[in-house]
Coordinates of C-alpha atoms in Angstrom, one line a residue:
X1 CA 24.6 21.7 -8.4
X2 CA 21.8 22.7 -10.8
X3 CA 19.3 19.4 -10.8
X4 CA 16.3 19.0 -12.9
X5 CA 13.6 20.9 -11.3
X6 CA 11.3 18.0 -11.9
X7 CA 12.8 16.5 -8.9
X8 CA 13.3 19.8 -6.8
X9 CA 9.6 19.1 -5.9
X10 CA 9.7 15.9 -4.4
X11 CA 9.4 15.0 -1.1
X12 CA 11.5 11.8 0.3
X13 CA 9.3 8.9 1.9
X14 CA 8.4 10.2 5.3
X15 CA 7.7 6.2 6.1
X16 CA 10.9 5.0 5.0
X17 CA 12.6 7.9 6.6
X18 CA 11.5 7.1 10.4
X19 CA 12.0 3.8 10.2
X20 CA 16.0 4.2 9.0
X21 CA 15.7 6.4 12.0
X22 CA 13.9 4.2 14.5
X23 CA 16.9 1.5 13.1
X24 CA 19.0 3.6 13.4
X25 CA 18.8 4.3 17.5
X26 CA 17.9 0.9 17.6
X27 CA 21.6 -0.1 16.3
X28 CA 22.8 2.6 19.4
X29 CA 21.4 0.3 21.8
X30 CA 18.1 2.1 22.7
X31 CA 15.1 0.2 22.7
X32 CA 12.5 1.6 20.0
X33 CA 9.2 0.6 20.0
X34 CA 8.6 0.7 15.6
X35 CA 4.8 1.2 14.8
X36 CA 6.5 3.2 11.3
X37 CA 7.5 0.1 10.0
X38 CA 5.4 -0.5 6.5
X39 CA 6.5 -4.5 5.8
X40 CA 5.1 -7.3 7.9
X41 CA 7.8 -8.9 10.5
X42 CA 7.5 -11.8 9.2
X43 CA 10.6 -14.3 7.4
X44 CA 9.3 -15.3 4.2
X45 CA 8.2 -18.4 3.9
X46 CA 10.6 -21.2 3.9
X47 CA 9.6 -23.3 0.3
X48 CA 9.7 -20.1 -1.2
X49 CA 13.4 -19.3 0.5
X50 CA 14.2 -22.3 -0.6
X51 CA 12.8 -21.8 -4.4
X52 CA 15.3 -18.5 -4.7
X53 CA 18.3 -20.8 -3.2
X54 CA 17.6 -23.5 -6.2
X55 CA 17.5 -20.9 -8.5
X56 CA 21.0 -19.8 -7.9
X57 CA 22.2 -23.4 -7.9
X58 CA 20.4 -23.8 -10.9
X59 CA 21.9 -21.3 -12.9
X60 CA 18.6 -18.9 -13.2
X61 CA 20.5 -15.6 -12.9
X62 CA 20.7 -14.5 -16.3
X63 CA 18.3 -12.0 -17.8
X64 CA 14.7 -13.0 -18.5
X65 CA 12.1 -11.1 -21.0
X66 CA 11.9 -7.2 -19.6
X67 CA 8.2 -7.9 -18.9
X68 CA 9.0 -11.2 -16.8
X69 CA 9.9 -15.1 -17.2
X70 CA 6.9 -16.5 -19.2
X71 CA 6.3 -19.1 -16.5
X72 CA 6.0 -16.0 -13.8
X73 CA 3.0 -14.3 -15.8
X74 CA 1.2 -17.5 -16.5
X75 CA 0.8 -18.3 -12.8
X76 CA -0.1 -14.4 -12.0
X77 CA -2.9 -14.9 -14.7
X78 CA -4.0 -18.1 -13.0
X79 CA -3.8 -16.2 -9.6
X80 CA -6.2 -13.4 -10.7
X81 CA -8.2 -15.6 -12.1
X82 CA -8.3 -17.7 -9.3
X83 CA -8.6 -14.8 -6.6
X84 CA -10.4 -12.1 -8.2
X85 CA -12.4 -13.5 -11.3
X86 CA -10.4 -11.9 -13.7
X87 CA -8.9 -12.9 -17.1
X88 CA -5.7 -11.8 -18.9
X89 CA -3.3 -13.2 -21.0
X90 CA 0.2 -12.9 -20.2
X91 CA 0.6 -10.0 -23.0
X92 CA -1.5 -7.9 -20.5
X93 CA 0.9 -8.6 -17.4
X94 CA 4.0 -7.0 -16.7
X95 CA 6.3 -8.0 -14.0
X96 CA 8.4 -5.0 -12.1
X97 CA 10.5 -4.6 -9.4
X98 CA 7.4 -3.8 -6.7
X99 CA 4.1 -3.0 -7.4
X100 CA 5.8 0.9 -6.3
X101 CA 7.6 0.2 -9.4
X102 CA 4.3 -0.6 -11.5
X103 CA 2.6 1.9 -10.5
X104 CA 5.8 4.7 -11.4
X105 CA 5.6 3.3 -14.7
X106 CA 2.0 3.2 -15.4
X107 CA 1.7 7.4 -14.5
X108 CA 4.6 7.5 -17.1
X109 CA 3.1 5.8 -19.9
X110 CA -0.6 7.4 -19.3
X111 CA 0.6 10.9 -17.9
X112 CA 1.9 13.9 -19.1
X113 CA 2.5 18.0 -18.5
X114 CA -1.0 19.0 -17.7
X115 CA -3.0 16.2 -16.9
X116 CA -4.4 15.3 -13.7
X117 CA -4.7 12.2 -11.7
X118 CA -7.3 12.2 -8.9
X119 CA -6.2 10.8 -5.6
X120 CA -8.1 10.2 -2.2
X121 CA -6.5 11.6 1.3
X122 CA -5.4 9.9 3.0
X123 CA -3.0 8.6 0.6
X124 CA -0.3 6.4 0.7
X125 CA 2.4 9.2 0.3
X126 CA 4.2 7.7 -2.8
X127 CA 1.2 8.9 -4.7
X128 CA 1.6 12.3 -5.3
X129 CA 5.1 12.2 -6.1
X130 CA 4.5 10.0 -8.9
X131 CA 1.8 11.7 -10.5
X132 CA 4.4 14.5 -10.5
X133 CA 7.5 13.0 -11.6
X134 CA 5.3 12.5 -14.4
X135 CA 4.4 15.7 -15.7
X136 CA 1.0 15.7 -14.4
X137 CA -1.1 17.3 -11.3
X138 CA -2.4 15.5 -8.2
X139 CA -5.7 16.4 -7.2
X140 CA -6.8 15.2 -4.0
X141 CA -10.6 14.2 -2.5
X142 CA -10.3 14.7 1.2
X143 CA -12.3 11.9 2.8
X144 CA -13.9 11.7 6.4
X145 CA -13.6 9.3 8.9
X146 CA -17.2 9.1 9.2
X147 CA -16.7 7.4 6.3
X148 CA -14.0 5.1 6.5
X149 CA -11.9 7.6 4.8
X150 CA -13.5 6.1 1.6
X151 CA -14.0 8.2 -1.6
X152 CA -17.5 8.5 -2.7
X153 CA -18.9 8.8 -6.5
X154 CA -19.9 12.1 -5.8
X155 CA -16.9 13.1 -5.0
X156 CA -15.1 12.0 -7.7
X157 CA -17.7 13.2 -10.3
X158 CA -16.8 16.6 -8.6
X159 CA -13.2 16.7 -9.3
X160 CA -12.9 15.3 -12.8
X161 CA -11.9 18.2 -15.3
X162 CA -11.3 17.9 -19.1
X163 CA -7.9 17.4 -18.2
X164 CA -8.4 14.3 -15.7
X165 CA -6.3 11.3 -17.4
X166 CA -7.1 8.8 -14.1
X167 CA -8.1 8.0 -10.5
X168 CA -6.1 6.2 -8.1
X169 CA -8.2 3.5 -6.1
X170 CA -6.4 1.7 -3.0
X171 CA -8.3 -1.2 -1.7
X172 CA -7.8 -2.3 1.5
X173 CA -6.0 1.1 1.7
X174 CA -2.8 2.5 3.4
X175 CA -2.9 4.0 5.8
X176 CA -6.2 3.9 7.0
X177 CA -7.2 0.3 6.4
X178 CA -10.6 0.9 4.5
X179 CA -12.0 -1.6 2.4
X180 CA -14.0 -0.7 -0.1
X181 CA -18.1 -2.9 -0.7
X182 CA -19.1 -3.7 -3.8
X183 CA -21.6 -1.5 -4.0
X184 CA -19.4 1.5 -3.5
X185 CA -16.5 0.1 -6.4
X186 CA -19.9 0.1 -8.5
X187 CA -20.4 3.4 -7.5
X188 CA -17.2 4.9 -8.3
X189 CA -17.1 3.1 -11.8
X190 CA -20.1 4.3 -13.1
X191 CA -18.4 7.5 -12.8
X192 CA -15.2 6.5 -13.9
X193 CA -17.3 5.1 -17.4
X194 CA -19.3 8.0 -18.2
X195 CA -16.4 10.4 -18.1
X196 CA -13.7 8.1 -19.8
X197 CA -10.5 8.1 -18.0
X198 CA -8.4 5.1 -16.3
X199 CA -8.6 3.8 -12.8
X200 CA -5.4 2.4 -11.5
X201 CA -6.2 -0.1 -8.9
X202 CA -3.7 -0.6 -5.9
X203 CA -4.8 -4.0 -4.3
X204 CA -1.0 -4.9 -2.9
X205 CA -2.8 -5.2 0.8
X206 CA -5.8 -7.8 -0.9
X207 CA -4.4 -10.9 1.4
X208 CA -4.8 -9.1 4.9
X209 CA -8.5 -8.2 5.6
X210 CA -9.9 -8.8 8.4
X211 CA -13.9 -9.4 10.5
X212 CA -15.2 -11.7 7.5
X213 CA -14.8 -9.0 4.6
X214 CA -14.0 -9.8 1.3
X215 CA -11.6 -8.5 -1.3
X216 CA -12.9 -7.5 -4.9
X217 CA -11.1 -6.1 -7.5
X218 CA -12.9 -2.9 -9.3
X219 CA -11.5 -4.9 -12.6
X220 CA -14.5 -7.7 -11.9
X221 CA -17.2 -5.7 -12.0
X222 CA -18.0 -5.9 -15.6
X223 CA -16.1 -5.9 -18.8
X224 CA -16.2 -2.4 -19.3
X225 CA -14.7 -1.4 -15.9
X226 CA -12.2 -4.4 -17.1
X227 CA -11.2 -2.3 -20.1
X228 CA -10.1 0.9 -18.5
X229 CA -9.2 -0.5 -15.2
X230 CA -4.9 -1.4 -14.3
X231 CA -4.7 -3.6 -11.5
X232 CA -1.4 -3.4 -9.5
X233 CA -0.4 -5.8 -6.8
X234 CA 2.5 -8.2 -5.6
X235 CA 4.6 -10.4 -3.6
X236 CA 5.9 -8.0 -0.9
X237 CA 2.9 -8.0 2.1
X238 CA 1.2 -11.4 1.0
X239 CA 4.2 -13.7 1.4
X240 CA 6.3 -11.2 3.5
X241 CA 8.7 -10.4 0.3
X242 CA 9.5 -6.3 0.6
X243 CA 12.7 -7.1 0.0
X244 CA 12.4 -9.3 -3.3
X245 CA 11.3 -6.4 -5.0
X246 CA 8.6 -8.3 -7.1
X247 CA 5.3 -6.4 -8.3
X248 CA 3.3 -6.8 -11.1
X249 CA 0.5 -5.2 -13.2
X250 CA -2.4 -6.7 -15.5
X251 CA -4.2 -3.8 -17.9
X252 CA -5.1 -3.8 -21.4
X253 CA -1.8 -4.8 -23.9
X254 CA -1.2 -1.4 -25.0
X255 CA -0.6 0.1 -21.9
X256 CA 1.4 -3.2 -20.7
X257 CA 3.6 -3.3 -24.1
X258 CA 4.2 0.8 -23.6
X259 CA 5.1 -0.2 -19.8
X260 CA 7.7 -3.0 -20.9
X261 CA 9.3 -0.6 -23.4
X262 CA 9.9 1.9 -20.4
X263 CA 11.5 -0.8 -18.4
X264 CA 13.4 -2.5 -21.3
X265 CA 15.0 1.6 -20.9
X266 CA 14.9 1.7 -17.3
X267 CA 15.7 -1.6 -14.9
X268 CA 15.2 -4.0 -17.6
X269 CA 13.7 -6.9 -16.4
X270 CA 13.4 -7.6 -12.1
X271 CA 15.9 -9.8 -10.5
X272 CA 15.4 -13.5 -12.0
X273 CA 15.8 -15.1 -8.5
X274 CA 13.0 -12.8 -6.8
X275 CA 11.2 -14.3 -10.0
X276 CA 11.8 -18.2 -9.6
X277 CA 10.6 -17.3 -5.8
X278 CA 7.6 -15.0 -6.7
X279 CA 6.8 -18.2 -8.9
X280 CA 7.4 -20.6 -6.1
X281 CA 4.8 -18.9 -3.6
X282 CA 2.0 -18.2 -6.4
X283 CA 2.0 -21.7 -6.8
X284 CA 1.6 -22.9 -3.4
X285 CA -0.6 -23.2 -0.7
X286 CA -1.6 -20.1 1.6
X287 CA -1.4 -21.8 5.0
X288 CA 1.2 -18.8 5.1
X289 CA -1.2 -15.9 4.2
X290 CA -3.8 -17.5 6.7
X291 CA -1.3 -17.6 9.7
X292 CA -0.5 -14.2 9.4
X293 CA -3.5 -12.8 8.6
X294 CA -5.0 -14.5 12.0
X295 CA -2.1 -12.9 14.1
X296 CA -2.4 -9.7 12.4
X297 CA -5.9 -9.7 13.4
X298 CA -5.0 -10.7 16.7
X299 CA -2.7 -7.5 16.9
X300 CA -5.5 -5.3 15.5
X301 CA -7.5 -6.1 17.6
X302 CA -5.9 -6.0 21.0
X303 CA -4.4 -2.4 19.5
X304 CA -8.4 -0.8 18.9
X305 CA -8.9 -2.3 22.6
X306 CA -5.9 0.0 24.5
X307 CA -6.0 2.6 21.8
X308 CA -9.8 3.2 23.3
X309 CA -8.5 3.8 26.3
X310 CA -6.8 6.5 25.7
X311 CA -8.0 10.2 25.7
X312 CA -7.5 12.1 23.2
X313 CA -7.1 10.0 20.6
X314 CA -9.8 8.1 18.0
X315 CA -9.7 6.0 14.7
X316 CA -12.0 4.3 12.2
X317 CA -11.5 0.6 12.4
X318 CA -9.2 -0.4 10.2
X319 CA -11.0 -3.4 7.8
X320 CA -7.3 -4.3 5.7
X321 CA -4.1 -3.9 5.8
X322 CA -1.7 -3.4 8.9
X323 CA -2.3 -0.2 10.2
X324 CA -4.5 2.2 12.8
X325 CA -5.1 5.8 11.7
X326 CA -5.3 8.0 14.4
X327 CA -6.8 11.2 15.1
X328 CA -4.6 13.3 17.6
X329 CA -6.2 16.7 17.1
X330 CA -7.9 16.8 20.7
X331 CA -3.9 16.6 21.8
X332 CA -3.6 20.3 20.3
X333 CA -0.4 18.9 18.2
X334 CA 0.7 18.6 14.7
X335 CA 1.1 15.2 13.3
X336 CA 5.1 16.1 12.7
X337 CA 5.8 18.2 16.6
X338 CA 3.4 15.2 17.5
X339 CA 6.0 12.1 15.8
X340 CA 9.2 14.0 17.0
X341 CA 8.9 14.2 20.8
X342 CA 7.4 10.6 21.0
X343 CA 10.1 9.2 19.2
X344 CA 12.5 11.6 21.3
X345 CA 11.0 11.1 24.7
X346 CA 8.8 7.7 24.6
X347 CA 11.7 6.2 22.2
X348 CA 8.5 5.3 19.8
X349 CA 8.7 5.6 16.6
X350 CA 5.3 6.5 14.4
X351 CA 4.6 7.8 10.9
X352 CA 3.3 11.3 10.9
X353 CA -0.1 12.0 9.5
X354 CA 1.2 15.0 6.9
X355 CA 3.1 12.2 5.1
X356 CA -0.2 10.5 3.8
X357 CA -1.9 14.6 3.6
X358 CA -3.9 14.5 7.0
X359 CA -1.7 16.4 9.8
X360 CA -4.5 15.6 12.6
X361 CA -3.1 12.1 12.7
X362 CA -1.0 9.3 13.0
X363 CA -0.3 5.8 11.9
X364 CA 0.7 2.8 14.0
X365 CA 1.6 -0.5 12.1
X366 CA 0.7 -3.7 13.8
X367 CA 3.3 -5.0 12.1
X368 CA 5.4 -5.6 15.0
X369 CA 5.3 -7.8 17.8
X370 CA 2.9 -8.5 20.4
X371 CA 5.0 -7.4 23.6
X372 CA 6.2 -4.7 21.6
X373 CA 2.6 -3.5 20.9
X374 CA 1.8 -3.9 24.6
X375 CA 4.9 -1.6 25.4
X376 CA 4.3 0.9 22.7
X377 CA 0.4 1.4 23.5
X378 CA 2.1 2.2 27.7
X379 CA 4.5 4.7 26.1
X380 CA 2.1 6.3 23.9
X381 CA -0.3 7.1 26.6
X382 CA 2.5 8.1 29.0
X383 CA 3.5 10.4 26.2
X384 CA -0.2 11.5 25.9
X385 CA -1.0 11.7 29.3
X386 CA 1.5 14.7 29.6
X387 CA 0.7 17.0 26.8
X388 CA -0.5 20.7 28.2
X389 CA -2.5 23.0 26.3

C-alpha cells in the first residue's frame, strides 16, 4: 500500500507502546513492575464520576459547540484566572479531546512546509511528530542536567532562523520534571519578543509540583508575552482523567477560531459527558489534587533515596510532574538494549531515553504504587548489579 509519505516519518509513541506491552505480560500472569506508565493510578474522583453518570441520565449526549459547551469555557476562564493570573474570554478557549489534541491542532493552524518550531531535549516525544505532521521542521536545544535540563535564553536566541514560526515551553516538564523560576520564563520571553514568533506553553503537569515551588504560566508575565503566548493544559493528570479525553487551550481569538474550524473538520466537538465532568471538577474543591500530590511526593521521594544507592545510575531531582530521569551511561548501555533486557529479565518495564531524544537514560514514573516502587527499585539494581563491560 502506497501511504502518504507525511506519515512514513513518524514514529509510534515509544511510552504508550511499553506500557501495552508491560499490560500485556501482565494479562499472561507475570508480575510487571510499570515505571512506563504516563497517567497517575489514581480513580478519578468520585463527584466528578458521578457528574458524567448525571449527565447520561440527563440527556447531555448530544453535540455541543465544536469549541466546547459555553458553561465548560466559562469555568476554564475562571480557573486561569484563578490559578495563573490570567484573563480570557471564552472566544479565546477551545476545548479538545486532550491537551495532545490541542497541541496537534495549534502546529496545524501556525505551521506549515518550511517553518520550524524550536523544541528542548529532552522532550516529551509527541513533539516532534507534530511539528512534522505539520509540514514544518523540529529543531531541538539539547539541555544539561547540570541544569535541570531547562532551556536557557541563550540558547534559544541561538537557534531561531528567519524561518522559526514557534518554541515549545513544557513547564513542570516530561520527562525530566524541571520546573521552570520566574526569572528564567522572563528570560526566555525577552527572546521570544524581540524576534516575534509564538511560544506554545504545555503546563498539563501545573497541579503536581513538589518542595514548596510554585507554578507560573509564561502567559502572566506581562501583556505582551500574553499576546503571543498559547497556553495548553487539561483534565487528564490533575483530576486523574487520561481517559476522558478533555484538554483545552486559551490564545489569542484568531488562532482559537482557526483551531475550532480544524476541529469542526476533524473530531468536532469532545465527548459531551467528558465535558459535564471536566465541568464538575473545575468547579470543585482540590482536596483531590492535594492528596495526590502529597503521595506523589511521598513516592518521589523515597524513589531519589534508593535510586542513590545505586551505582551507575544519577538524575536531576525532579521539581514536577511524575517522573525520575535517569542517566545509565556509566552502565555502558543504550537506553533501548538498556529497556529490553530489564523488562525481559527483571520483568520491569521503563520508557527508554531515545523516546524523549536522550539515549543515556531512562524514565521511571512514580505513578505506581508504593510496594511496587519498593520492588521495582530491588529489580533494577539486581538488573544493574549484573551488567559486564
Amino acid at each position: 500500500m502506497n501511504l502518504a509519505k507525511k506519515i512514513a516519518g513518524i514514529k509510534p509513541s515509544v511510552t504508550l507502546a511499553v506500557t501495552s506491552q508491560a499490560k500485556q505480560m501482565a494479562g499472561r500472569g507475570i508480575r510487571v513492575i510499570n515505571f512506563a506508565a504516563g497517567e497517575p493510578d489514581f480513580n478519578t474522583p468520585l463527584h466528578v464520576r458521578t457528574a458524567a453518570i448525571q449527565a447520561i441520565n440527563n440527556g447531555f449526549t448530544k453535540y455541543t459547540p465544536v469549541s466546547g459547551a459555553r458553561e465548560l469555557k466559562a469555568a476554564i476562564c475562571d480557573k486561569l484566572r484563578r490559578d495563573n493570573a490570567l484573563n480570557y474570554q471564552t472566544e479565546q478557549i477551545v476545548v479538545s479531546c486532550g491537551a495532545k489534541h490541542s497541541l496537534f491542532n495549534i502546529l496545524q493552524v501556525l505551521c506549515q512546509k518550511g517553518d520550524q518550531v524550536i523544541i528542548a531535549s529532552p522532550y516529551w516525544v509527541s513533539y516532534p511528530q507534530m511539528v512534522k505532521l505539520a509540514g514544518a521542521r523540529p529543531i531541538i536545544i539539547p539541555t544539561k542536567i547540570n541544569n535541570q535540563f531547562k532551556m536557557t535564553g541563550k540558547q534559544l536566541a541561538s537557534s531561531i532562523t528567519s524561518r522559526t514560526r514557534a518554541v515549545i515551553l513544557n513547564s513542570p516538564a516530561n520527562p525530566t520534571g524541571s520546573v521552570y523560576n520566574r526569572e528564567e520564563l522572563a528570560e526566555i520571553a525577552r527572546v521570544v519578543l524581540r524576534h516575534n514568533i509564538y511560544l506554545i506553553s504545555d503546563e498539563i503537569y501545573e497541579k503536581i509540583i513538589y518542595d514548596k515551588k510554585r507554578h507560573i504560566s509564561i502567559a502572566s508575565l506581562n501583556k505582551k508575552v500574553n499576546k503571543i503566548t498559547i497556553v495548553v493544559n487539561g483534565l487528564s493528570k490533575a483530576y486523574s482523567m487520561t481517559g476522558w479525553r478533555i484538554g483545552y487551550l486559551a490564545g489569542p481569538k484568531e488562532l482559537a477560531s482557526a483551531v475550532a474550524v480544524l476541529q469542526s473538520h476533524s473530531t468536532s466537538n469532545p465527548n459531551s459527558i467528558a465535558q459535564k465532568a471536566a465541568l464538575t471538577a473545575l468547579n470543585g474543591k482540590e482536596e483531590f489534587i492535594v492528596k495526590m500530590q502529597k503521595e506523589f511526593s511521598k513516592r518521589r521521594n523515597y524513589l531519589l533515596k534508593e535510586i542513590r544507592k545505586i551505582d551507575k545510575i544519577s538524575f536531576s531531582k525532579p521539581e514536577g510532574a511524575f517522573y525520575l530521569f535517569c542517566d545509565i551511561s556509566k552502565t555502558g548501555r543504550g537506553s533501548l538494549n538498556f529497556s529490553q533486557k530489564l523488562l525481559e529479565r527483571e520483568k520491569v518495564a521503563v520508557v527508554p531515553g531515545v523516546a524523549f531524544g536522550e539515549d543515556n537514560y531512562i524514565r521511571l514514573s512514580f505513578a505506581t504504587g508504593m510496594e511496587d516502587i519498593k520492588e521495582g527499585v530491588n529489580r533494577l539494581a539486581k538488573f544493574i548489579s549484573r551488567i559486564r563491560p
